[in-house]
mmCIF file of N, CA, C and O in Angstrom:
data_model
loop_
_atom_site.group_PDB
_atom_site.id
_atom_site.type_symbol
_atom_site.label_atom_id
_atom_site.label_comp_id
_atom_site.label_asym_id
_atom_site.label_seq_id
_atom_site.Cartn_x
_atom_site.Cartn_y
_atom_site.Cartn_z
ATOM 1 N N MET W 22 70.644 7.859 125.755
ATOM 2 C CA MET W 22 70.894 8.068 124.459
ATOM 3 C C MET W 22 71.379 9.653 124.245
ATOM 4 O O MET W 22 70.828 10.479 125.128
ATOM 5 N N GLU W 23 72.104 9.987 122.936
ATOM 6 C CA GLU W 23 72.557 11.183 122.989
ATOM 7 C C GLU W 23 71.596 11.500 120.988
ATOM 8 O O GLU W 23 71.319 10.747 120.647
ATOM 9 N N VAL W 24 71.463 12.871 121.240
ATOM 10 C CA VAL W 24 70.510 13.814 119.883
ATOM 11 C C VAL W 24 72.299 14.463 119.123
ATOM 12 O O VAL W 24 72.821 15.484 119.828
ATOM 13 N N HIS W 25 72.109 13.648 118.296
ATOM 14 C CA HIS W 25 73.453 15.301 117.064
ATOM 15 C C HIS W 25 71.947 15.468 115.724
ATOM 16 O O HIS W 25 71.852 14.899 115.293
ATOM 17 N N TYR W 26 72.706 17.195 115.519
ATOM 18 C CA TYR W 26 71.893 17.768 114.850
ATOM 19 C C TYR W 26 72.798 18.193 114.407
ATOM 20 O O TYR W 26 74.301 18.533 114.779
ATOM 21 N N ILE W 27 72.360 18.845 112.442
ATOM 22 C CA ILE W 27 73.234 19.579 111.599
ATOM 23 C C ILE W 27 72.568 20.143 111.389
ATOM 24 O O ILE W 27 71.341 20.070 111.146
ATOM 25 N N GLU W 28 72.999 21.632 111.515
ATOM 26 C CA GLU W 28 71.949 22.280 110.488
ATOM 27 C C GLU W 28 72.897 23.235 109.253
ATOM 28 O O GLU W 28 74.131 23.198 109.120
ATOM 29 N N TRP W 29 72.047 22.139 108.015
ATOM 30 C CA TRP W 29 72.459 22.189 106.487
ATOM 31 C C TRP W 29 71.598 23.813 105.971
ATOM 32 O O TRP W 29 70.570 23.405 105.908
ATOM 33 N N HIS W 30 72.525 24.622 105.108
ATOM 34 C CA HIS W 30 72.188 25.506 104.461
ATOM 35 C C HIS W 30 72.745 25.207 103.181
ATOM 36 O O HIS W 30 73.520 25.844 102.549
ATOM 37 N N VAL W 31 71.963 24.959 102.189
ATOM 38 C CA VAL W 31 72.326 24.857 101.293
ATOM 39 C C VAL W 31 71.740 25.864 99.674
ATOM 40 O O VAL W 31 71.033 27.065 100.338
ATOM 41 N N THR W 32 72.434 25.868 98.931
ATOM 42 C CA THR W 32 72.922 26.957 97.929
ATOM 43 C C THR W 32 71.668 27.268 97.061
ATOM 44 O O THR W 32 70.512 25.952 97.158
ATOM 45 N N PRO W 33 71.366 27.970 96.935
ATOM 46 C CA PRO W 33 70.127 28.132 96.319
ATOM 47 C C PRO W 33 69.985 27.172 94.651
ATOM 48 O O PRO W 33 71.055 27.514 93.958
ATOM 49 N N PHE W 34 68.297 26.409 94.797
ATOM 50 C CA PHE W 34 68.356 26.045 93.217
ATOM 51 C C PHE W 34 68.544 24.288 93.533
ATOM 52 O O PHE W 34 69.492 23.877 92.458
ATOM 53 N N ARG W 35 69.758 24.437 94.003
ATOM 54 C CA ARG W 35 70.773 23.134 94.091
ATOM 55 C C ARG W 35 70.236 21.968 96.200
ATOM 56 O O ARG W 35 70.597 20.659 96.351
ATOM 57 N N ARG W 36 68.662 22.385 96.655
ATOM 58 C CA ARG W 36 68.264 21.426 97.350
ATOM 59 C C ARG W 36 67.861 20.272 97.300
ATOM 60 O O ARG W 36 68.103 19.102 98.058
ATOM 61 N N ASP W 37 67.076 20.169 96.496
ATOM 62 C CA ASP W 37 66.744 18.959 95.814
ATOM 63 C C ASP W 37 68.122 18.424 95.145
ATOM 64 O O ASP W 37 68.116 16.347 95.869
ATOM 65 N N ARG W 38 69.304 18.061 95.012
ATOM 66 C CA ARG W 38 70.345 17.420 94.042
ATOM 67 C C ARG W 38 71.327 17.100 95.666
ATOM 68 O O ARG W 38 71.219 16.125 95.892
ATOM 69 N N PHE W 39 70.986 18.255 97.112
ATOM 70 C CA PHE W 39 71.835 18.168 97.837
ATOM 71 C C PHE W 39 71.476 16.467 98.682
ATOM 72 O O PHE W 39 71.948 15.769 99.242
ATOM 73 N N ILE W 40 69.750 17.017 98.331
ATOM 74 C CA ILE W 40 68.712 15.788 99.494
ATOM 75 C C ILE W 40 69.298 14.248 98.718
ATOM 76 O O ILE W 40 69.472 13.200 98.847
ATOM 77 N N GLU W 41 69.434 14.364 97.491
ATOM 78 C CA GLU W 41 69.627 13.204 96.276
ATOM 79 C C GLU W 41 71.032 12.398 96.735
ATOM 80 O O GLU W 41 71.224 11.399 97.344
ATOM 81 N N ILE W 42 71.912 13.237 96.953
ATOM 82 C CA ILE W 42 72.682 12.786 97.168
ATOM 83 C C ILE W 42 73.378 12.635 98.522
ATOM 84 O O ILE W 42 73.915 11.179 99.480
ATOM 85 N N TRP W 43 72.650 13.139 99.379
ATOM 86 C CA TRP W 43 73.156 12.987 101.302
ATOM 87 C C TRP W 43 72.057 11.718 101.856
ATOM 88 O O TRP W 43 72.090 11.518 102.684
ATOM 89 N N ARG W 44 70.705 12.010 101.196
ATOM 90 C CA ARG W 44 69.483 10.757 101.350
ATOM 91 C C ARG W 44 70.476 9.306 101.972
ATOM 92 O O ARG W 44 69.867 8.543 102.962
ATOM 93 N N PRO W 45 70.752 8.962 101.488
ATOM 94 C CA PRO W 45 71.977 7.541 101.460
ATOM 95 C C PRO W 45 72.828 7.375 102.614
ATOM 96 O O PRO W 45 72.973 6.221 103.504
ATOM 97 N N ALA W 46 73.561 8.683 103.345
ATOM 98 C CA ALA W 46 74.367 8.413 104.343
ATOM 99 C C ALA W 46 72.726 8.562 105.831
ATOM 100 O O ALA W 46 73.286 7.691 106.678
ATOM 101 N N LEU W 47 71.751 8.767 105.376
ATOM 102 C CA LEU W 47 71.058 8.848 106.702
ATOM 103 C C LEU W 47 70.616 7.413 106.785
ATOM 104 O O LEU W 47 71.204 6.830 107.970
ATOM 105 N N ASP W 48 70.563 6.572 105.738
ATOM 106 C CA ASP W 48 70.262 5.361 105.855
ATOM 107 C C ASP W 48 70.937 4.786 106.108
ATOM 108 O O ASP W 48 70.808 3.648 107.094
ATOM 109 N N ARG W 49 72.365 5.187 105.686
ATOM 110 C CA ARG W 49 73.659 4.399 106.472
ATOM 111 C C ARG W 49 73.821 4.554 107.941
ATOM 112 O O ARG W 49 74.438 3.798 108.558
ATOM 113 N N ALA W 50 73.799 5.803 107.999
ATOM 114 C CA ALA W 50 73.787 6.766 109.747
ATOM 115 C C ALA W 50 72.951 4.191 110.906
ATOM 116 O O ALA W 50 73.279 4.302 111.956
ATOM 117 N N LEU W 51 71.691 4.495 110.478
ATOM 118 C CA LEU W 51 71.232 3.385 110.531
ATOM 119 C C LEU W 51 72.063 2.009 111.006
ATOM 120 O O LEU W 51 71.991 0.715 112.039
ATOM 121 N N ALA W 52 73.241 1.491 109.498
ATOM 122 C CA ALA W 52 73.540 0.555 109.837
ATOM 123 C C ALA W 52 75.072 1.026 111.066
ATOM 124 O O ALA W 52 75.180 -0.738 111.401
ATOM 125 N N PHE W 53 74.817 1.946 110.874
ATOM 126 C CA PHE W 53 75.881 1.940 112.454
ATOM 127 C C PHE W 53 76.161 2.125 113.225
ATOM 128 O O PHE W 53 76.283 2.649 114.310
ATOM 129 N N GLY W 54 74.071 2.507 113.418
ATOM 130 C CA GLY W 54 73.919 2.657 115.174
ATOM 131 C C GLY W 54 72.634 2.567 115.253
ATOM 132 O O GLY W 54 72.176 3.167 116.629
ATOM 133 N N ALA W 55 72.500 4.233 114.334
ATOM 134 C CA ALA W 55 72.010 5.037 115.540
ATOM 135 C C ALA W 55 70.202 4.425 114.884
ATOM 136 O O ALA W 55 69.952 3.498 114.514
ATOM 137 N N GLN W 56 69.881 4.767 116.407
ATOM 138 C CA GLN W 56 68.385 5.193 116.680
ATOM 139 C C GLN W 56 67.241 5.646 115.490
ATOM 140 O O GLN W 56 65.728 4.874 115.344
ATOM 141 N N ALA W 57 67.914 6.535 114.947
ATOM 142 C CA ALA W 57 67.041 7.127 113.998
ATOM 143 C C ALA W 57 67.565 8.081 113.169
ATOM 144 O O ALA W 57 69.020 8.829 114.158
ATOM 145 N N ALA W 58 67.138 8.795 112.322
ATOM 146 C CA ALA W 58 68.248 9.428 111.019
ATOM 147 C C ALA W 58 67.362 10.182 110.084
ATOM 148 O O ALA W 58 66.189 9.416 109.607
ATOM 149 N N THR W 59 66.576 11.335 110.411
ATOM 150 C CA THR W 59 65.683 11.871 109.851
ATOM 151 C C THR W 59 66.734 13.585 109.107
ATOM 152 O O THR W 59 67.660 14.064 109.394
ATOM 153 N N LEU W 60 66.024 14.162 108.379
ATOM 154 C CA LEU W 60 66.193 15.225 107.919
ATOM 155 C C LEU W 60 65.104 16.178 107.578
ATOM 156 O O LEU W 60 64.039 15.540 107.333
ATOM 157 N N THR W 61 64.626 17.239 107.728
ATOM 158 C CA THR W 61 63.937 17.832 107.952
ATOM 159 C C THR W 61 63.987 19.722 106.570
ATOM 160 O O THR W 61 65.088 19.805 107.209
ATOM 161 N N ARG W 62 63.065 20.445 106.721
ATOM 162 C CA ARG W 62 62.870 21.791 105.934
ATOM 163 C C ARG W 62 61.797 22.147 106.421
ATOM 164 O O ARG W 62 60.966 22.632 106.752
ATOM 165 N N ASN W 63 62.579 23.715 106.748
ATOM 166 C CA ASN W 63 62.578 24.948 107.688
ATOM 167 C C ASN W 63 61.659 25.220 105.820
ATOM 168 O O ASN W 63 61.397 25.368 105.475
ATOM 169 N N GLU W 64 60.263 25.497 106.698
ATOM 170 C CA GLU W 64 59.163 25.825 105.932
ATOM 171 C C GLU W 64 58.928 27.186 105.582
ATOM 172 O O GLU W 64 58.428 28.052 104.091
ATOM 173 N N ASP W 65 59.720 28.197 107.176
ATOM 174 C CA ASP W 65 59.958 29.928 105.809
ATOM 175 C C ASP W 65 61.174 29.478 105.567
ATOM 176 O O ASP W 65 61.074 31.012 104.639
ATOM 177 N N ASP W 66 62.385 28.910 105.600
ATOM 178 C CA ASP W 66 63.448 29.264 104.927
ATOM 179 C C ASP W 66 63.937 27.868 104.249
ATOM 180 O O ASP W 66 64.940 26.729 104.814
ATOM 181 N N THR W 67 63.322 27.150 103.326
ATOM 182 C CA THR W 67 63.669 26.393 102.266
ATOM 183 C C THR W 67 64.654 25.679 102.064
ATOM 184 O O THR W 67 64.819 24.539 101.698
ATOM 185 N N LEU W 68 65.473 26.498 101.995
ATOM 186 C CA LEU W 68 67.089 25.902 101.757
ATOM 187 C C LEU W 68 67.999 25.890 103.311
ATOM 188 O O LEU W 68 69.088 25.737 102.816
ATOM 189 N N HIS W 69 66.805 25.603 104.686
ATOM 190 C CA HIS W 69 67.389 25.164 105.811
ATOM 191 C C HIS W 69 67.128 24.257 105.958
ATOM 192 O O HIS W 69 65.652 23.541 105.724
ATOM 193 N N LEU W 70 67.850 23.155 106.457
ATOM 194 C CA LEU W 70 67.653 21.621 106.224
ATOM 195 C C LEU W 70 68.241 21.336 107.688
ATOM 196 O O LEU W 70 69.000 21.877 107.824
ATOM 197 N N ARG W 71 67.978 20.822 108.494
ATOM 198 C CA ARG W 71 67.663 19.962 109.701
ATOM 199 C C ARG W 71 67.825 18.270 109.428
ATOM 200 O O ARG W 71 67.011 17.557 109.621
ATOM 201 N N GLN W 72 69.234 17.870 110.291
ATOM 202 C CA GLN W 72 69.621 16.748 110.432
ATOM 203 C C GLN W 72 69.264 16.107 111.883
ATOM 204 O O GLN W 72 70.096 16.711 112.648
ATOM 205 N N MET W 73 69.008 15.093 111.818
ATOM 206 C CA MET W 73 68.674 14.337 113.486
ATOM 207 C C MET W 73 68.849 13.389 113.330
ATOM 208 O O MET W 73 68.763 12.391 112.804
ATOM 209 N N THR W 74 70.163 12.464 114.365
ATOM 210 C CA THR W 74 70.765 11.461 114.512
ATOM 211 C C THR W 74 70.190 11.270 115.766
ATOM 212 O O THR W 74 71.267 12.041 116.865
ATOM 213 N N ILE W 75 70.026 9.853 116.173
ATOM 214 C CA ILE W 75 69.839 9.769 117.659
ATOM 215 C C ILE W 75 70.791 7.967 117.725
ATOM 216 O O ILE W 75 70.736 7.101 117.116
ATOM 217 N N TRP W 76 71.569 8.410 118.366
ATOM 218 C CA TRP W 76 72.513 7.450 119.047
ATOM 219 C C TRP W 76 72.450 7.254 120.063
ATOM 220 O O TRP W 76 72.847 7.418 121.114
ATOM 221 N N ASN W 77 73.252 5.450 120.879
ATOM 222 C CA ASN W 77 73.274 4.805 121.880
ATOM 223 C C ASN W 77 75.165 5.147 122.274
ATOM 224 O O ASN W 77 74.968 5.695 123.235
ATOM 225 N N SER W 78 75.518 5.832 121.345
ATOM 226 C CA SER W 78 77.088 6.301 121.687
ATOM 227 C C SER W 78 78.012 6.991 120.424
ATOM 228 O O SER W 78 77.593 7.056 119.492
ATOM 229 N N ARG W 79 78.212 8.013 121.017
ATOM 230 C CA ARG W 79 78.567 8.535 120.251
ATOM 231 C C ARG W 79 80.415 7.991 119.394
ATOM 232 O O ARG W 79 80.107 8.129 118.383
ATOM 233 N N ALA W 80 80.283 7.096 120.250
ATOM 234 C CA ALA W 80 81.506 6.313 119.420
ATOM 235 C C ALA W 80 81.061 5.575 117.699
ATOM 236 O O ALA W 80 81.884 5.876 116.708
ATOM 237 N N ASP W 81 79.729 5.384 117.809
ATOM 238 C CA ASP W 81 79.211 5.109 116.795
ATOM 239 C C ASP W 81 78.716 5.898 115.884
ATOM 240 O O ASP W 81 79.055 5.786 114.465
ATOM 241 N N HIS W 82 78.637 7.473 116.501
ATOM 242 C CA HIS W 82 77.953 8.515 114.943
ATOM 243 C C HIS W 82 79.670 8.851 114.420
ATOM 244 O O HIS W 82 79.705 8.759 113.747
ATOM 245 N N GLU W 83 80.862 9.048 115.218
ATOM 246 C CA GLU W 83 82.191 9.280 114.711
ATOM 247 C C GLU W 83 82.478 8.085 113.490
ATOM 248 O O GLU W 83 83.174 8.112 112.661
ATOM 249 N N ARG W 84 82.115 6.536 114.022
ATOM 250 C CA ARG W 84 82.422 5.516 113.127
ATOM 251 C C ARG W 84 81.557 5.694 111.674
ATOM 252 O O ARG W 84 82.680 5.705 110.762
ATOM 253 N N TRP W 85 80.328 6.488 111.947
ATOM 254 C CA TRP W 85 79.946 6.765 111.011
ATOM 255 C C TRP W 85 80.650 7.850 110.429
ATOM 256 O O TRP W 85 80.577 7.509 108.814
ATOM 257 N N TRP W 86 80.367 9.008 110.460
ATOM 258 C CA TRP W 86 80.753 10.218 109.869
ATOM 259 C C TRP W 86 81.789 10.397 109.584
ATOM 260 O O TRP W 86 82.237 10.673 108.192
ATOM 261 N N PHE W 87 83.083 9.085 109.629
ATOM 262 C CA PHE W 87 84.014 9.335 109.070
ATOM 263 C C PHE W 87 84.828 7.839 109.012
ATOM 264 O O PHE W 87 85.522 8.405 108.088
ATOM 265 N N SER W 88 83.722 7.591 108.529
ATOM 266 C CA SER W 88 83.393 6.297 107.653
ATOM 267 C C SER W 88 83.817 6.686 106.208
ATOM 268 O O SER W 88 83.685 7.971 105.773
ATOM 269 N N GLU W 89 84.745 5.533 105.696
ATOM 270 C CA GLU W 89 85.377 6.080 103.785
ATOM 271 C C GLU W 89 83.596 6.513 103.038
ATOM 272 O O GLU W 89 83.590 7.389 102.404
ATOM 273 N N GLU W 90 83.087 6.096 103.256
ATOM 274 C CA GLU W 90 81.563 6.123 102.228
ATOM 275 C C GLU W 90 80.555 7.154 102.673
ATOM 276 O O GLU W 90 80.190 7.594 102.186
ATOM 277 N N ILE W 91 80.564 7.251 103.980
ATOM 278 C CA ILE W 91 79.681 8.879 104.401
ATOM 279 C C ILE W 91 80.988 9.941 104.037
ATOM 280 O O ILE W 91 80.218 11.606 103.822
ATOM 281 N N SER W 92 82.592 9.641 104.674
ATOM 282 C CA SER W 92 83.530 11.183 103.934
ATOM 283 C C SER W 92 82.956 11.280 102.344
ATOM 284 O O SER W 92 83.270 12.208 101.511
ATOM 285 N N THR W 93 82.852 9.989 101.118
ATOM 286 C CA THR W 93 82.902 10.630 100.073
ATOM 287 C C THR W 93 81.723 11.413 99.655
ATOM 288 O O THR W 93 81.673 12.057 98.723
ATOM 289 N N LEU W 94 80.494 10.926 99.909
ATOM 290 C CA LEU W 94 79.248 11.735 100.139
ATOM 291 C C LEU W 94 79.515 12.596 100.766
ATOM 292 O O LEU W 94 78.971 13.546 99.879
ATOM 293 N N ARG W 95 80.201 12.758 101.582
ATOM 294 C CA ARG W 95 80.098 15.060 101.866
ATOM 295 C C ARG W 95 80.956 15.028 100.987
ATOM 296 O O ARG W 95 80.610 16.933 101.052
ATOM 297 N N ARG W 96 82.131 14.654 100.224
ATOM 298 C CA ARG W 96 82.880 15.088 99.406
ATOM 299 C C ARG W 96 81.996 15.612 97.807
ATOM 300 O O ARG W 96 82.040 16.974 97.682
ATOM 301 N N GLU W 97 80.668 14.252 97.908
ATOM 302 C CA GLU W 97 80.093 14.305 96.818
ATOM 303 C C GLU W 97 78.980 15.991 96.406
ATOM 304 O O GLU W 97 79.011 16.403 96.148
ATOM 305 N N ALA W 98 78.653 15.584 98.449
ATOM 306 C CA ALA W 98 77.602 17.063 98.944
ATOM 307 C C ALA W 98 78.272 18.794 98.993
ATOM 308 O O ALA W 98 77.561 19.187 99.006
ATOM 309 N N PHE W 99 79.099 18.697 98.780
ATOM 310 C CA PHE W 99 79.968 19.911 99.122
ATOM 311 C C PHE W 99 79.837 21.343 98.715
ATOM 312 O O PHE W 99 79.486 21.677 98.507
ATOM 313 N N LYS W 100 79.990 20.939 97.279
ATOM 314 C CA LYS W 100 79.417 22.339 96.257
ATOM 315 C C LYS W 100 77.934 22.377 96.408
ATOM 316 O O LYS W 100 77.797 23.653 95.927
ATOM 317 N N TYR W 101 76.593 21.574 97.498
ATOM 318 C CA TYR W 101 75.586 22.254 97.010
ATOM 319 C C TYR W 101 75.269 22.474 98.498
ATOM 320 O O TYR W 101 73.759 23.164 98.929
ATOM 321 N N TYR W 102 75.692 22.862 100.023
ATOM 322 C CA TYR W 102 75.611 24.060 100.861
ATOM 323 C C TYR W 102 76.782 24.887 101.247
ATOM 324 O O TYR W 102 77.852 24.598 100.452
ATOM 325 N N HIS W 103 75.870 25.514 101.765
ATOM 326 C CA HIS W 103 76.840 26.753 102.666
ATOM 327 C C HIS W 103 77.446 26.329 103.399
ATOM 328 O O HIS W 103 77.690 25.081 104.166
ATOM 329 N N LYS W 104 79.207 26.498 103.563
ATOM 330 C CA LYS W 104 79.888 25.685 104.603
ATOM 331 C C LYS W 104 80.572 26.861 105.995
ATOM 332 O O LYS W 104 80.473 27.873 105.678
ATOM 333 N N PRO W 105 80.111 27.605 106.934
ATOM 334 C CA PRO W 105 79.823 26.635 107.585
ATOM 335 C C PRO W 105 78.699 25.155 108.465
ATOM 336 O O PRO W 105 78.452 25.810 108.155
ATOM 337 N N VAL W 106 79.106 24.380 108.207
ATOM 338 C CA VAL W 106 77.814 23.449 108.951
ATOM 339 C C VAL W 106 78.004 23.638 109.633
ATOM 340 O O VAL W 106 78.712 23.587 110.973
ATOM 341 N N ASP W 107 76.574 23.445 111.056
ATOM 342 C CA ASP W 107 77.016 23.740 112.429
ATOM 343 C C ASP W 107 75.640 22.548 113.067
ATOM 344 O O ASP W 107 74.871 22.227 112.827
ATOM 345 N N ALA W 108 77.070 21.537 113.372
ATOM 346 C CA ALA W 108 76.579 20.547 114.292
ATOM 347 C C ALA W 108 76.713 20.501 115.384
ATOM 348 O O ALA W 108 77.835 21.323 116.106
ATOM 349 N N HIS W 109 75.931 20.109 116.183
ATOM 350 C CA HIS W 109 75.847 19.862 118.168
ATOM 351 C C HIS W 109 74.951 18.978 118.929
ATOM 352 O O HIS W 109 74.050 18.350 117.440
ATOM 353 N N TRP W 110 75.287 18.519 119.905
ATOM 354 C CA TRP W 110 74.623 17.794 120.243
ATOM 355 C C TRP W 110 73.983 17.869 121.475
ATOM 356 O O TRP W 110 73.991 19.029 122.045
ATOM 357 N N HIS W 111 72.994 17.500 121.573
ATOM 358 C CA HIS W 111 71.771 17.366 122.689
ATOM 359 C C HIS W 111 71.834 15.994 123.668
ATOM 360 O O HIS W 111 72.059 14.210 122.808
ATOM 361 N N GLN W 112 71.266 16.291 125.001
ATOM 362 C CA GLN W 112 71.012 14.795 125.704
ATOM 363 C C GLN W 112 69.956 14.799 126.291
ATOM 364 O O GLN W 112 68.839 16.767 126.484
ATOM 365 N N PRO W 113 68.676 14.060 125.956
ATOM 366 C CA PRO W 113 67.124 13.995 125.919
ATOM 367 C C PRO W 113 67.392 14.451 127.747
ATOM 368 O O PRO W 113 68.799 14.270 128.797
ATOM 369 N N VAL W 114 66.327 15.775 128.288
ATOM 370 C CA VAL W 114 66.529 15.738 129.571
ATOM 371 C C VAL W 114 64.871 15.914 130.336
ATOM 372 O O VAL W 114 64.707 15.738 131.512
ATOM 373 N N ALA W 115 63.921 15.596 129.512
ATOM 374 C CA ALA W 115 62.919 14.755 129.768
ATOM 375 C C ALA W 115 62.311 14.137 128.629
ATOM 376 O O ALA W 115 61.906 14.169 127.882
ATOM 377 N N ASP W 116 60.925 13.287 128.932
ATOM 378 C CA ASP W 116 60.508 12.799 127.750
ATOM 379 C C ASP W 116 58.728 13.229 128.201
ATOM 380 O O ASP W 116 58.521 12.820 129.120
ATOM 381 N N ALA W 117 57.972 12.861 128.000
ATOM 382 C CA ALA W 117 56.373 12.755 127.245
ATOM 383 C C ALA W 117 56.007 11.815 127.413
ATOM 384 O O ALA W 117 56.347 10.592 127.071
ATOM 385 N N ALA W 118 54.598 12.265 128.804
ATOM 386 C CA ALA W 118 54.083 11.150 129.262
ATOM 387 C C ALA W 118 52.776 11.087 129.234
ATOM 388 O O ALA W 118 52.177 12.462 129.755
ATOM 389 N N ILE W 119 51.731 9.876 128.736
ATOM 390 C CA ILE W 119 50.582 10.104 128.426
ATOM 391 C C ILE W 119 49.464 9.994 130.344
ATOM 392 O O ILE W 119 50.437 8.766 130.866
ATOM 393 N N GLN W 120 48.740 10.731 131.104
ATOM 394 C CA GLN W 120 48.597 10.184 132.556
ATOM 395 C C GLN W 120 47.364 10.365 132.599
ATOM 396 O O GLN W 120 46.390 11.048 132.060
ATOM 397 N N ALA W 121 47.202 9.573 133.534
ATOM 398 C CA ALA W 121 45.606 8.968 133.592
ATOM 399 C C ALA W 121 44.550 9.947 134.037
ATOM 400 O O ALA W 121 45.717 10.726 135.432
ATOM 401 N N ALA W 122 43.248 9.547 134.302
ATOM 402 C CA ALA W 122 42.409 11.203 135.345
ATOM 403 C C ALA W 122 43.148 11.202 136.047
ATOM 404 O O ALA W 122 43.207 12.403 137.346
ATOM 405 N N ASN W 123 43.464 9.741 136.788
ATOM 406 C CA ASN W 123 43.783 9.890 138.419
ATOM 407 C C ASN W 123 44.828 10.245 138.579
ATOM 408 O O ASN W 123 45.238 10.613 139.620
ATOM 409 N N GLY W 124 46.196 10.775 137.738
ATOM 410 C CA GLY W 124 47.337 11.104 137.883
ATOM 411 C C GLY W 124 48.492 9.672 137.952
ATOM 412 O O GLY W 124 49.513 10.725 137.753
ATOM 413 N N SER W 125 48.093 8.521 137.679
ATOM 414 C CA SER W 125 48.631 7.036 137.953
ATOM 415 C C SER W 125 48.933 7.433 135.966
ATOM 416 O O SER W 125 48.555 7.588 135.128
ATOM 417 N N ALA W 126 50.015 6.881 135.192
ATOM 418 C CA ALA W 126 50.231 6.456 134.174
ATOM 419 C C ALA W 126 49.538 5.032 133.707
ATOM 420 O O ALA W 126 49.208 4.386 135.243
#
């Protein structure tokens, strides 16, 4: 499993329009094999949005990101966010687990 983050910095007064345009891209990520796709808003800086997608394969992400439909949505959303977009990969290193009182799961 691999986790991909994008830090979007939206231009003032355009956040809602950006979300409206970009939301279908998140839905399509699932069709391309993403296990999850979310977009969150920073509470302290409401123009800062963080996208997280979880993939079994980077190749699936590339197929999604460079598909004609997502490229079209990026072009449509282009005027609503500051450039450059900060994107990076993470690999899980630990998972939470509930431990029983005697120390076994």
